[in-house]
mmCIF file of C-alpha atoms in Angstrom:
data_model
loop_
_atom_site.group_PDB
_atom_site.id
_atom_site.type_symbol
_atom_site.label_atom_id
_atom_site.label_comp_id
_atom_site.label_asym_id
_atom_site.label_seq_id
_atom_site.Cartn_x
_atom_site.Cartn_y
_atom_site.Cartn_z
ATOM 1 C CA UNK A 254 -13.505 5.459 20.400
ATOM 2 C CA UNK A 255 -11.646 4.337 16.883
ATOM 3 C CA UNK A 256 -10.931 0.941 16.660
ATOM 4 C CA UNK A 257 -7.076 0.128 17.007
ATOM 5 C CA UNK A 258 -5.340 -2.079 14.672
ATOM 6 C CA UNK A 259 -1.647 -2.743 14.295
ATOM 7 C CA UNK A 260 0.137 -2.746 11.005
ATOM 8 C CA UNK A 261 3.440 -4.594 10.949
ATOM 9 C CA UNK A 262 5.438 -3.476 8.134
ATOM 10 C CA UNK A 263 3.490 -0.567 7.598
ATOM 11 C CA UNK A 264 6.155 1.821 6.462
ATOM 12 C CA UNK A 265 6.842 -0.608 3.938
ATOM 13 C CA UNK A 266 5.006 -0.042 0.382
ATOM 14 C CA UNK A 267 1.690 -2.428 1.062
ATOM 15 C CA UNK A 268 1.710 -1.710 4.498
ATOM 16 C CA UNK A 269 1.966 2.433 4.319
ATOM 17 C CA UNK A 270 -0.944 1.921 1.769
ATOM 18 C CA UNK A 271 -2.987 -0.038 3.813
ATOM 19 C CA UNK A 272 -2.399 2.264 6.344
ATOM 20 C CA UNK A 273 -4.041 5.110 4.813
ATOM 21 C CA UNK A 274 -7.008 3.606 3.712
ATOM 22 C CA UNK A 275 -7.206 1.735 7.215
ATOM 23 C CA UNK A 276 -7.126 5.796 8.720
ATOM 24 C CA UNK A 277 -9.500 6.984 5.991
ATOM 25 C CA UNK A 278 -12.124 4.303 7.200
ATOM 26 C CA UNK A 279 -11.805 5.963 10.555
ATOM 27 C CA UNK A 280 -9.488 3.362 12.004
ATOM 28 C CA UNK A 281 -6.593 4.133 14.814
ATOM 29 C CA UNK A 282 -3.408 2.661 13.336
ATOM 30 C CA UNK A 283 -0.271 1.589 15.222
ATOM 31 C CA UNK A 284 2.713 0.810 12.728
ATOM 32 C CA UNK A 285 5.850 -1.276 14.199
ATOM 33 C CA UNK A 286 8.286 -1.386 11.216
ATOM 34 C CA UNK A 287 12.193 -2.234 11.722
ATOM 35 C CA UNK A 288 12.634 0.338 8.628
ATOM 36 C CA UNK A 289 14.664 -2.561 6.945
ATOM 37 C CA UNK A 290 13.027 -2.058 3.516
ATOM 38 C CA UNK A 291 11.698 1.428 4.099
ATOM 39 C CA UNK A 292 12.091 4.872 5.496
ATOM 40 C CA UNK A 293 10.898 6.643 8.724
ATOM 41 C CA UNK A 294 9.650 9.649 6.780
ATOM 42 C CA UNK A 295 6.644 7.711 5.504
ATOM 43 C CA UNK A 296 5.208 8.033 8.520
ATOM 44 C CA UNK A 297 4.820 12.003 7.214
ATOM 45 C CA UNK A 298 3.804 11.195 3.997
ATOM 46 C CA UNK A 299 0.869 9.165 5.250
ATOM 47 C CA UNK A 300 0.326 12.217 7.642
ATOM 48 C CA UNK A 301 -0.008 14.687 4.372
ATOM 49 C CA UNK A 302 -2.284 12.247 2.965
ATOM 50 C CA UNK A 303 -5.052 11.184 5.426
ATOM 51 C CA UNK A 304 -4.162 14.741 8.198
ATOM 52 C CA UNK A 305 -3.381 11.369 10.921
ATOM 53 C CA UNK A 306 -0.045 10.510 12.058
ATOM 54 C CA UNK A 307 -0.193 7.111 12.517
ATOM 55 C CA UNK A 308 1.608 5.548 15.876
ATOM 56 C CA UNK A 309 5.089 4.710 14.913
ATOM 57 C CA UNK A 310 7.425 1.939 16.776
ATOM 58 C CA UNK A 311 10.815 0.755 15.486
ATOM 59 C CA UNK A 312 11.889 -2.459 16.178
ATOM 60 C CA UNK A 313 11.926 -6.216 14.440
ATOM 61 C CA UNK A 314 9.335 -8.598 15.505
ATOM 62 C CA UNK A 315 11.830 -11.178 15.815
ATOM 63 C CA UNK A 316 12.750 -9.381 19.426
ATOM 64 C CA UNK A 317 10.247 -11.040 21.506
ATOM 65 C CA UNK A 318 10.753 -8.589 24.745
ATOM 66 C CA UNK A 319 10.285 -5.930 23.102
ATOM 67 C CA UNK A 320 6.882 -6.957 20.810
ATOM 68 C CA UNK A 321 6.013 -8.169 24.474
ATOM 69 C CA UNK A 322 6.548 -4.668 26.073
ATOM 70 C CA UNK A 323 4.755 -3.169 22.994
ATOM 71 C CA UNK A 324 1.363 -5.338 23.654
ATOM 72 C CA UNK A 325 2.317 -3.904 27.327
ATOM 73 C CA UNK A 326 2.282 -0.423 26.101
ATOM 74 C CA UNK A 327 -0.752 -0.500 23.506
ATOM 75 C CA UNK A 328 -3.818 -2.564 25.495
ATOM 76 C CA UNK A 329 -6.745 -1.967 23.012
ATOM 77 C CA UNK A 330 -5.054 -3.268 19.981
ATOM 78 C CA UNK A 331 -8.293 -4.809 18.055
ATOM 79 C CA UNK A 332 -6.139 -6.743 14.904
ATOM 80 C CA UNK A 333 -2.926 -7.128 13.257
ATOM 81 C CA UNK A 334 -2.507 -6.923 9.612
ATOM 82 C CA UNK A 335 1.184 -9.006 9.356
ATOM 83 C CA UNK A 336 3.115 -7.572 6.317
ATOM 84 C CA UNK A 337 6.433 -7.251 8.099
ATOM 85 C CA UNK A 338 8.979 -10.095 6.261
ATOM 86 C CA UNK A 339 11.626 -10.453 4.104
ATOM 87 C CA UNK A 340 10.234 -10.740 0.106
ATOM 88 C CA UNK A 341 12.643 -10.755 -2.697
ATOM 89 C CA UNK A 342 13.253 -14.002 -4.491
ATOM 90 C CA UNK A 343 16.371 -13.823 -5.773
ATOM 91 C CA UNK A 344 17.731 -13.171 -2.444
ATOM 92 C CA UNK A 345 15.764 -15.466 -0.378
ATOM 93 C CA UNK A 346 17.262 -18.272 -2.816
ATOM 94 C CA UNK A 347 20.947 -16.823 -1.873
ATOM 95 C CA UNK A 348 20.010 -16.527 1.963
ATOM 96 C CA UNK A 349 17.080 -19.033 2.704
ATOM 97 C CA UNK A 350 18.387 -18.935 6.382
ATOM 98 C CA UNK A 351 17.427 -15.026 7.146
ATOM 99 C CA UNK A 352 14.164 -15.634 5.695
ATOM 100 C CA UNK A 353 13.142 -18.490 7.604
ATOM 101 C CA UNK A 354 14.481 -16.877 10.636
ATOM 102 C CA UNK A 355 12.894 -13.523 9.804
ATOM 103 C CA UNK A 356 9.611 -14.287 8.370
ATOM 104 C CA UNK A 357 8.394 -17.289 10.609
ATOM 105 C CA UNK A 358 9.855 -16.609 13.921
ATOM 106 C CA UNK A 359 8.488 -12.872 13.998
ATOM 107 C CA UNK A 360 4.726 -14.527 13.060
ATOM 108 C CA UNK A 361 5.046 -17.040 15.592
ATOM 109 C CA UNK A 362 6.113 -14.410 17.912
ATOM 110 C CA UNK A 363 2.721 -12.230 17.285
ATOM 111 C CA UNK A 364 0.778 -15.635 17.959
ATOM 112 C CA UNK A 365 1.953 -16.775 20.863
ATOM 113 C CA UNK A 366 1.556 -12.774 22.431
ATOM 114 C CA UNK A 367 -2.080 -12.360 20.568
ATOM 115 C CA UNK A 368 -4.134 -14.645 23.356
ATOM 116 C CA UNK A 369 -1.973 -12.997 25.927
ATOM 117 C CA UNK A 370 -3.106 -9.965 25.177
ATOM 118 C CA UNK A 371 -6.599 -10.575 24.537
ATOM 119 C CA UNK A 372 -5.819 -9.494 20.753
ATOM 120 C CA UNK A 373 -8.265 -11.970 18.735
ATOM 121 C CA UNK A 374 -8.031 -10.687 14.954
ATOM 122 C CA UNK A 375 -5.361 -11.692 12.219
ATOM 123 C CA UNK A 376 -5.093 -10.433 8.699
ATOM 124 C CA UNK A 377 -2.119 -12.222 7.012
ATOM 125 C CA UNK A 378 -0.268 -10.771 3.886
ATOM 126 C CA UNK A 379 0.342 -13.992 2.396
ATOM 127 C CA UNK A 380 1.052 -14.798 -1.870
ATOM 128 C CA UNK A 381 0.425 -16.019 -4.452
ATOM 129 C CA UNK A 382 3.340 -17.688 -4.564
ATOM 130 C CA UNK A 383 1.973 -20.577 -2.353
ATOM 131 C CA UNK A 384 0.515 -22.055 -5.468
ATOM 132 C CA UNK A 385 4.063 -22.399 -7.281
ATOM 133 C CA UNK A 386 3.501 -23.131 -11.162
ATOM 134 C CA UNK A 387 -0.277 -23.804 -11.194
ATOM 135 C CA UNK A 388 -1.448 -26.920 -13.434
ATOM 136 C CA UNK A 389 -4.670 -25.053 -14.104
ATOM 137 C CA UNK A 390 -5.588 -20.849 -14.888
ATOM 138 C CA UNK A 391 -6.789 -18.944 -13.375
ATOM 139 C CA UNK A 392 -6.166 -19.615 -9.843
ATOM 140 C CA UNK A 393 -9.317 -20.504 -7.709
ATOM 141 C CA UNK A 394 -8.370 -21.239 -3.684
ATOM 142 C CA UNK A 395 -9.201 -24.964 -4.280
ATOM 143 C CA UNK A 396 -5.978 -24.866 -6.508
ATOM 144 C CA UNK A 397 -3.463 -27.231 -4.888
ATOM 145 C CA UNK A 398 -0.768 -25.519 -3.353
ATOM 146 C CA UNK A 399 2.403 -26.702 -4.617
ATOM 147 C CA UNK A 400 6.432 -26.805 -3.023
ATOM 148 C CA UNK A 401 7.740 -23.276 -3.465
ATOM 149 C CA UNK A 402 9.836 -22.256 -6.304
ATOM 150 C CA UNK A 403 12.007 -20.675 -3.800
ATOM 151 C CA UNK A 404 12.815 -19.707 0.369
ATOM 152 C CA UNK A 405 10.474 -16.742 0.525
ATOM 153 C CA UNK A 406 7.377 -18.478 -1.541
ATOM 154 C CA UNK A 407 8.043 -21.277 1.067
ATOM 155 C CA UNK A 408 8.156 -19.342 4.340
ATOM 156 C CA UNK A 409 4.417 -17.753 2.996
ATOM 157 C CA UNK A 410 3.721 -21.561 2.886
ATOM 158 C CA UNK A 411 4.722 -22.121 6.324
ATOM 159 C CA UNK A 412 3.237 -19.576 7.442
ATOM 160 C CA UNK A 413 0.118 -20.350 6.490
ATOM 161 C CA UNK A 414 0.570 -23.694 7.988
ATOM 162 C CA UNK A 415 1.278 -22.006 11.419
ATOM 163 C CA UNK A 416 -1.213 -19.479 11.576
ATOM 164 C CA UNK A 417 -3.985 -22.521 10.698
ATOM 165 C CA UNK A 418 -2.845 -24.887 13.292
ATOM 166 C CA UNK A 419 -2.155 -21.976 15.708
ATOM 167 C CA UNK A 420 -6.187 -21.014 14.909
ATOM 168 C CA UNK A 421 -7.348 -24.586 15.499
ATOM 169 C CA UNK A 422 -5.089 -24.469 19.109
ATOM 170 C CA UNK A 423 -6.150 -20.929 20.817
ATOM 171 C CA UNK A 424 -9.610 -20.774 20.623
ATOM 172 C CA UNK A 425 -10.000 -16.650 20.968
ATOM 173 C CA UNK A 426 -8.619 -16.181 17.471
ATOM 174 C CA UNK A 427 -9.505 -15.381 13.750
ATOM 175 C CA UNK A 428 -7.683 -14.853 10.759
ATOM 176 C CA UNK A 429 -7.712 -14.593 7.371
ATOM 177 C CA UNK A 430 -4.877 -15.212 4.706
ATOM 178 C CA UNK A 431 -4.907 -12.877 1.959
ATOM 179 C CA UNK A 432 -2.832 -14.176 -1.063
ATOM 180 C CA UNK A 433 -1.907 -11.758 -3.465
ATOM 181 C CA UNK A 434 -0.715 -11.897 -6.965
ATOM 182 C CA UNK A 435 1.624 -9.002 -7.847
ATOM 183 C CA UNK A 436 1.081 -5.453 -6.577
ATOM 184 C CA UNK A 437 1.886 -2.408 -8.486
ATOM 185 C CA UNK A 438 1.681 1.208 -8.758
ATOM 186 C CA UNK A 439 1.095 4.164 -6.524
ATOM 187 C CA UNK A 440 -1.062 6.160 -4.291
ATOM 188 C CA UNK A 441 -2.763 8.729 -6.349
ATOM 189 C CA UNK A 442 -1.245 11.790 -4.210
ATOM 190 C CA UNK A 443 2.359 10.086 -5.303
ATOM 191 C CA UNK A 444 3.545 10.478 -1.668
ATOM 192 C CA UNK A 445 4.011 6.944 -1.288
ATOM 193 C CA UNK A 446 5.207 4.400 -3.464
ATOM 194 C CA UNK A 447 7.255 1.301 -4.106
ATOM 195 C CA UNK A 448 11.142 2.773 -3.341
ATOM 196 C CA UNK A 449 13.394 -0.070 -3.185
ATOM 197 C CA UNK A 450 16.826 -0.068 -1.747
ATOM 198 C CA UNK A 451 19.454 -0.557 -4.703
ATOM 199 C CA UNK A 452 18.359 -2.233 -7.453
ATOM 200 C CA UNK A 453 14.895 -3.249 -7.661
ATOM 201 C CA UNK A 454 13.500 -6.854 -7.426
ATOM 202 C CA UNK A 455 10.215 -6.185 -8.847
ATOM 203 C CA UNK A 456 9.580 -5.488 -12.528
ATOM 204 C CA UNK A 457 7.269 -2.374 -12.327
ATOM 205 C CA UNK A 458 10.324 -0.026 -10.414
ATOM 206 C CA UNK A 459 12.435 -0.941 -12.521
ATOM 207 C CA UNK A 460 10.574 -0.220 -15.786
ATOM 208 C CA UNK A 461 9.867 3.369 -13.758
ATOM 209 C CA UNK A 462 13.503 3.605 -12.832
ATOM 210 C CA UNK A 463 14.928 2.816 -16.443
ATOM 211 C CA UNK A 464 12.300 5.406 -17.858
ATOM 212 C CA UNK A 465 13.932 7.996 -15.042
ATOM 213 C CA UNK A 466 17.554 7.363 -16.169
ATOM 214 C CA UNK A 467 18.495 5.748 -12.903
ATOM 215 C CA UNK A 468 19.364 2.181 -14.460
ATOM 216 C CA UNK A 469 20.657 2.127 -18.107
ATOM 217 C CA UNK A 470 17.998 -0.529 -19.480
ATOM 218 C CA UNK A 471 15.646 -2.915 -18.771
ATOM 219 C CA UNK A 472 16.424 -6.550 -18.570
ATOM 220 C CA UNK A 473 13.501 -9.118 -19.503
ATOM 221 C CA UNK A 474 13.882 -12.310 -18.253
ATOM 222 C CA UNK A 475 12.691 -15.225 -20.322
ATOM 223 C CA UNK A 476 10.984 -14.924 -23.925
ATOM 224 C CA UNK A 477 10.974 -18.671 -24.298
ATOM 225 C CA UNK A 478 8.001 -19.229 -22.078
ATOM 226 C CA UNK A 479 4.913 -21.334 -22.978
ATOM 227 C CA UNK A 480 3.007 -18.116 -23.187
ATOM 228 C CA UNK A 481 1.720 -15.636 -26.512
ATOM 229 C CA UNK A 482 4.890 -13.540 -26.440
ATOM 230 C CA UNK A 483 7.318 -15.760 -24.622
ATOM 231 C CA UNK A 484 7.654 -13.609 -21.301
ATOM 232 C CA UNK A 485 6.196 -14.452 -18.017
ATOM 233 C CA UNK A 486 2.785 -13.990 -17.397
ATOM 234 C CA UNK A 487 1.372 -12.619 -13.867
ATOM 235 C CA UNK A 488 -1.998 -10.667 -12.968
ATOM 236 C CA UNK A 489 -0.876 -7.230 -11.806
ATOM 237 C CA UNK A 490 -2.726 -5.735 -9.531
ATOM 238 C CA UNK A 491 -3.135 -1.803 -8.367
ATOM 239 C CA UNK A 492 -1.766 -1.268 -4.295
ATOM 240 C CA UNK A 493 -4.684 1.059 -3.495
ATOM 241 C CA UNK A 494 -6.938 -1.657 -4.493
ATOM 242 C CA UNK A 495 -4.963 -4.090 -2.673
ATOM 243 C CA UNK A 496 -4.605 -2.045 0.687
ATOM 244 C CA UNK A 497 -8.892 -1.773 0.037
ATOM 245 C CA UNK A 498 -9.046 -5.424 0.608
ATOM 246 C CA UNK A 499 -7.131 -5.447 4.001
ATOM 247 C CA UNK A 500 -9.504 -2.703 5.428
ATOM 248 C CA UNK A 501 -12.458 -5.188 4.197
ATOM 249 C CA UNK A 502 -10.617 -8.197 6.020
ATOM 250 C CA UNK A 503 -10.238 -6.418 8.858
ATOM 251 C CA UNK A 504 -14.019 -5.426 9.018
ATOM 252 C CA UNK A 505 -15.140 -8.490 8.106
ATOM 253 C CA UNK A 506 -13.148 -10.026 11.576
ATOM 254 C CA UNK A 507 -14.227 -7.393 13.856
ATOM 255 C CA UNK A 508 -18.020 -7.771 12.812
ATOM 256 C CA UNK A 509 -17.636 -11.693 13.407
ATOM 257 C CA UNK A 510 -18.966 -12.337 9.814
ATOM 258 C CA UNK A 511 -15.930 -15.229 9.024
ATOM 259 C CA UNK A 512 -17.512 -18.171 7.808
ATOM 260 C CA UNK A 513 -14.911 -19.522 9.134
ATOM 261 C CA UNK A 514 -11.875 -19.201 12.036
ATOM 262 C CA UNK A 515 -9.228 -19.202 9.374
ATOM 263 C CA UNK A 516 -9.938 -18.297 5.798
ATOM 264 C CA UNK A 517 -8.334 -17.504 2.817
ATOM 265 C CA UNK A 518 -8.630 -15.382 -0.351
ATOM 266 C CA UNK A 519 -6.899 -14.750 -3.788
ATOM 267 C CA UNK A 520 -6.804 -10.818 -4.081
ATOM 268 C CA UNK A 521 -5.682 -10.254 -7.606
ATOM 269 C CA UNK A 522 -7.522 -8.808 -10.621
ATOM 270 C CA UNK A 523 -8.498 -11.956 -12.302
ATOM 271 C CA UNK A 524 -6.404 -11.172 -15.426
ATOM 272 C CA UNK A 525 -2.885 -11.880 -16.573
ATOM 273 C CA UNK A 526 -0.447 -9.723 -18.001
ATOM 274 C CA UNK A 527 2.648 -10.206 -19.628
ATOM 275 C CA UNK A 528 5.994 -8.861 -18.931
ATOM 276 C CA UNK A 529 6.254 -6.669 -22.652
ATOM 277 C CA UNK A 530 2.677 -6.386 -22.266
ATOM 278 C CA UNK A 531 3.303 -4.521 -19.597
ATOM 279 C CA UNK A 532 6.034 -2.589 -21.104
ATOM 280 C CA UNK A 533 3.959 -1.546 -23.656
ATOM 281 C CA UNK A 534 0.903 -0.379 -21.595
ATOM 282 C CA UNK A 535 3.613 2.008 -19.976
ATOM 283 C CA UNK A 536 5.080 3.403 -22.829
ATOM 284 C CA UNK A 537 1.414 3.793 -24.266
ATOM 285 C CA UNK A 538 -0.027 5.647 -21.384
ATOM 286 C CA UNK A 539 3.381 7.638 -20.136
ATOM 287 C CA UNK A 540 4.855 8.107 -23.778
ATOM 288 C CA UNK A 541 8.148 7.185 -22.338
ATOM 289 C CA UNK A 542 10.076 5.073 -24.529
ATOM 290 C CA UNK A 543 12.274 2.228 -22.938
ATOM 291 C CA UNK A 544 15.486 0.878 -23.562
ATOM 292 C CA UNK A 545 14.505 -3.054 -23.189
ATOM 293 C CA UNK A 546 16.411 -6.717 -23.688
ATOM 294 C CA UNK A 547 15.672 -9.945 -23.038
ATOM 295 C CA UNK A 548 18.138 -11.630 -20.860
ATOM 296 C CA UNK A 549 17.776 -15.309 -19.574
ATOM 297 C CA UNK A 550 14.924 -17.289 -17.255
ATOM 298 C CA UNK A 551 15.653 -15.778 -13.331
ATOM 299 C CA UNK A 552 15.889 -18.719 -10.654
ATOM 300 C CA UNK A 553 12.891 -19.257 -8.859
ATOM 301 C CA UNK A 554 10.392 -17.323 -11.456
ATOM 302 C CA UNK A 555 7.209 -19.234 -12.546
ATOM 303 C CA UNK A 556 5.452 -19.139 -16.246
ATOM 304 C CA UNK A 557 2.504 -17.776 -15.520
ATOM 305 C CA UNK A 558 -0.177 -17.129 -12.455
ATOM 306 C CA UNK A 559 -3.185 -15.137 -12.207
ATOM 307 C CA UNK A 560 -6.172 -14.955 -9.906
ATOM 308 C CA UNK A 561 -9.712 -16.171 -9.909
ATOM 309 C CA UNK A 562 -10.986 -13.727 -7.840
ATOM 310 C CA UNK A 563 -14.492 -14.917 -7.320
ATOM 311 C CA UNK A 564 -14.448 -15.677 -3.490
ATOM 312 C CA UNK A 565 -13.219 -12.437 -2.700
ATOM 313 C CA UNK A 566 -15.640 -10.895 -5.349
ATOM 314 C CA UNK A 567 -18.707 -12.998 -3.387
ATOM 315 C CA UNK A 568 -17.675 -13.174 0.024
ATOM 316 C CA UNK A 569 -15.653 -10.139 0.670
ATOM 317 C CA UNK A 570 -17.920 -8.087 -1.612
ATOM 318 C CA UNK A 571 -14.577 -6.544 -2.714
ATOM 319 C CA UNK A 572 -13.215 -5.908 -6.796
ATOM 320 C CA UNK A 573 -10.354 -4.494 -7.896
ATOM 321 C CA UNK A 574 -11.394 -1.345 -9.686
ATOM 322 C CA UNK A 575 -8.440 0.354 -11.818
ATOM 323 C CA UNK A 576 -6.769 -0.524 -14.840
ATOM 324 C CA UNK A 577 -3.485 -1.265 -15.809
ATOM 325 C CA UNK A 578 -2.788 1.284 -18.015
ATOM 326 C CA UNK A 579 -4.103 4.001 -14.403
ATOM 327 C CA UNK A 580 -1.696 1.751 -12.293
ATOM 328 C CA UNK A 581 1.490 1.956 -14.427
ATOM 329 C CA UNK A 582 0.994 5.752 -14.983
ATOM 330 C CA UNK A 583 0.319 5.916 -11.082
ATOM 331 C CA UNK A 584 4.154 4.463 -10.651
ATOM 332 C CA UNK A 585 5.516 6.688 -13.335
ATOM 333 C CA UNK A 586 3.697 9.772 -11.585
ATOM 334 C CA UNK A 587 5.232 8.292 -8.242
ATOM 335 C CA UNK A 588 8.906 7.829 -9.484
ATOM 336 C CA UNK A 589 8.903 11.289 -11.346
ATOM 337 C CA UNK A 590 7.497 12.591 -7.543
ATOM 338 C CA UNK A 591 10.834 11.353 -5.524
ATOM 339 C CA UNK A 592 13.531 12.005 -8.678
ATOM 340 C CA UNK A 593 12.099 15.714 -9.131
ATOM 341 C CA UNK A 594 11.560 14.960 -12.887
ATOM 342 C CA UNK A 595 8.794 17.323 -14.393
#
């Protein structure tokens, strides 16, 4: 019998990723999604992909009845990967409130139901935003973390916090913290994808939706930054390979091969990118041109992170695999997918 795991957030553009490759490892997948920040028809899209339609359930974790019922309903749930939250900056600065509420009490719910339920494995999609503005590069997991440039860097702090103390308190469970630096691009089949609602928060739809015609141009914000080129550096890294290191968490939990009861990892690629880097790799490899202008520093952005990526290298036995120039054509393949552009 296929091992069941639960996906929160896993019509969401991580979580339907990890999803496939969870199926393609010959996993059963449950997804509970409140479809907040995504769309039910992913659920076919992962279908076309992997031939598997996943379990779907609608609802927000934050509704503790219900994710009771739910544990009720689905007995031989194995592990929950945790993607469901709130995660734009910007906003989360604007609305601190509905993050906190959103992004803590729906963990804490899944907790306190996990011993319950005899559920006893915890993959947590948690940032790299925990570190804030790093003193040192590249980012090992011995680098301090620092106070939160904003609300939703701080709830992954928090959260963190919780799910370690909660670890140390219920003796039946495991988990690991994956903290990820900035994920981009598309599944290969380009039925699944970043698609944000409005206007994107994240750089890489945007550059795909300015390319498209959608927005009129690109803004860039910062060029006075302590870096080469003056824009913000961050280590980019491609979803598929991303969603691979869930399925590897995941395994590594079920196996009982954890070192420890709570552990964490930097999943990134171990380089850093800059912003018109970046804009340049996708003109380069897509030979769209890009209407582009530098605008000023966004609240709660940091100079520059990237990812030692050694631990995970080591002790997951996991690398991220495809370039930048293959993830940025990946998105533009994606976008030109859902606006019918040939």
């Amino acid at each position: 019998m296929k091992k069941q795991i639960l996906v929160t957030g896993g019509t969401g553009y991580i979580g339907s990723h990890t999803v496939v490759e969870l199926q393609e490892a010959g996993y059963d997948v449950v997804i509970i999604d409140d479809l907040s920040n995504s769309t039910a028809d992913v659920v076919d899209k992962i279908e076309k992909i992997t031939g598997i339609r996943p379990t779907f359930e609608e609802f927000n974790l934050q509704d503790y009845n219900r994710l009771e019922a739910f544990f009720n309903k689905y007995p031989n749930i194995e592990a929950i990967i945790h993607f469901a939250a709130s995660k734009a900056v910007g906003e989360s600065v604007e609305k601190p409130l509905l993050y906190y509420r959103n992004n803590l009490v729906s963990l804490m719910n899944l907790l306190e139901l996990m011993p319950k339920h005899d559920v006893p494995n915890f993959v947590f999609s948690s940032s790299c935003t925990v570190y804030g503005q790093p003193d040192v590069l590249p980012v090992t997991e011995d680098t301090p973390r620092k106070e939160a440039e904003s609300p939703y860097g701080n709830t992954k702090a928090v959260a963190e916090d919780i799910i370690r103390d909660s670890v140390k308190a219920m003796e039946r469970i495991n988990a690991i913290a994956l903290r990820y630096f900035n994920p981009v691009g598309a599944h290969p089949s380009s039925l699944i994808g970043e698609l944000p609602r409005g206007v994107p928060n994240n750089l890489v739809p945007f550059i795909t939706q300015t390319a498209a015609g959608l927005r009129e141009k690109l803004s860039i914000f910062g060029d006075d930054y302590n870096t080469p080129d003056g824009t913000a550096i961050r280590d980019y890294i491609n979803v598929v390979d991303l969603a691979k290191a869930h399925v590897v968490a995941i395994e590594r939990l079920l196996e009982n091969k954890n070192d420890a009861r709570y552990e964490f990892f930097n999943i990134g690629t171990g380089k850093g990118a800059s912003v018109l880097e970046l804009v340049k790799t996708f003109i380069e490899v897509t030979g769209v041109d890009l209407n582009y202008q530098i605008v000023g520093r966004r609240a709660g952005d940091i100079e520059q992170t990237y990812a030692d990526t050694t631990k995970a290298n080591k002790i997951l036995g996991w690398k991220a695999e495809k370039s930048l120039g293959e993830t940025l054509l990946s998105a533009w393949n994606w976008e030109k997918k859902v606006r019918n552009i040939q």
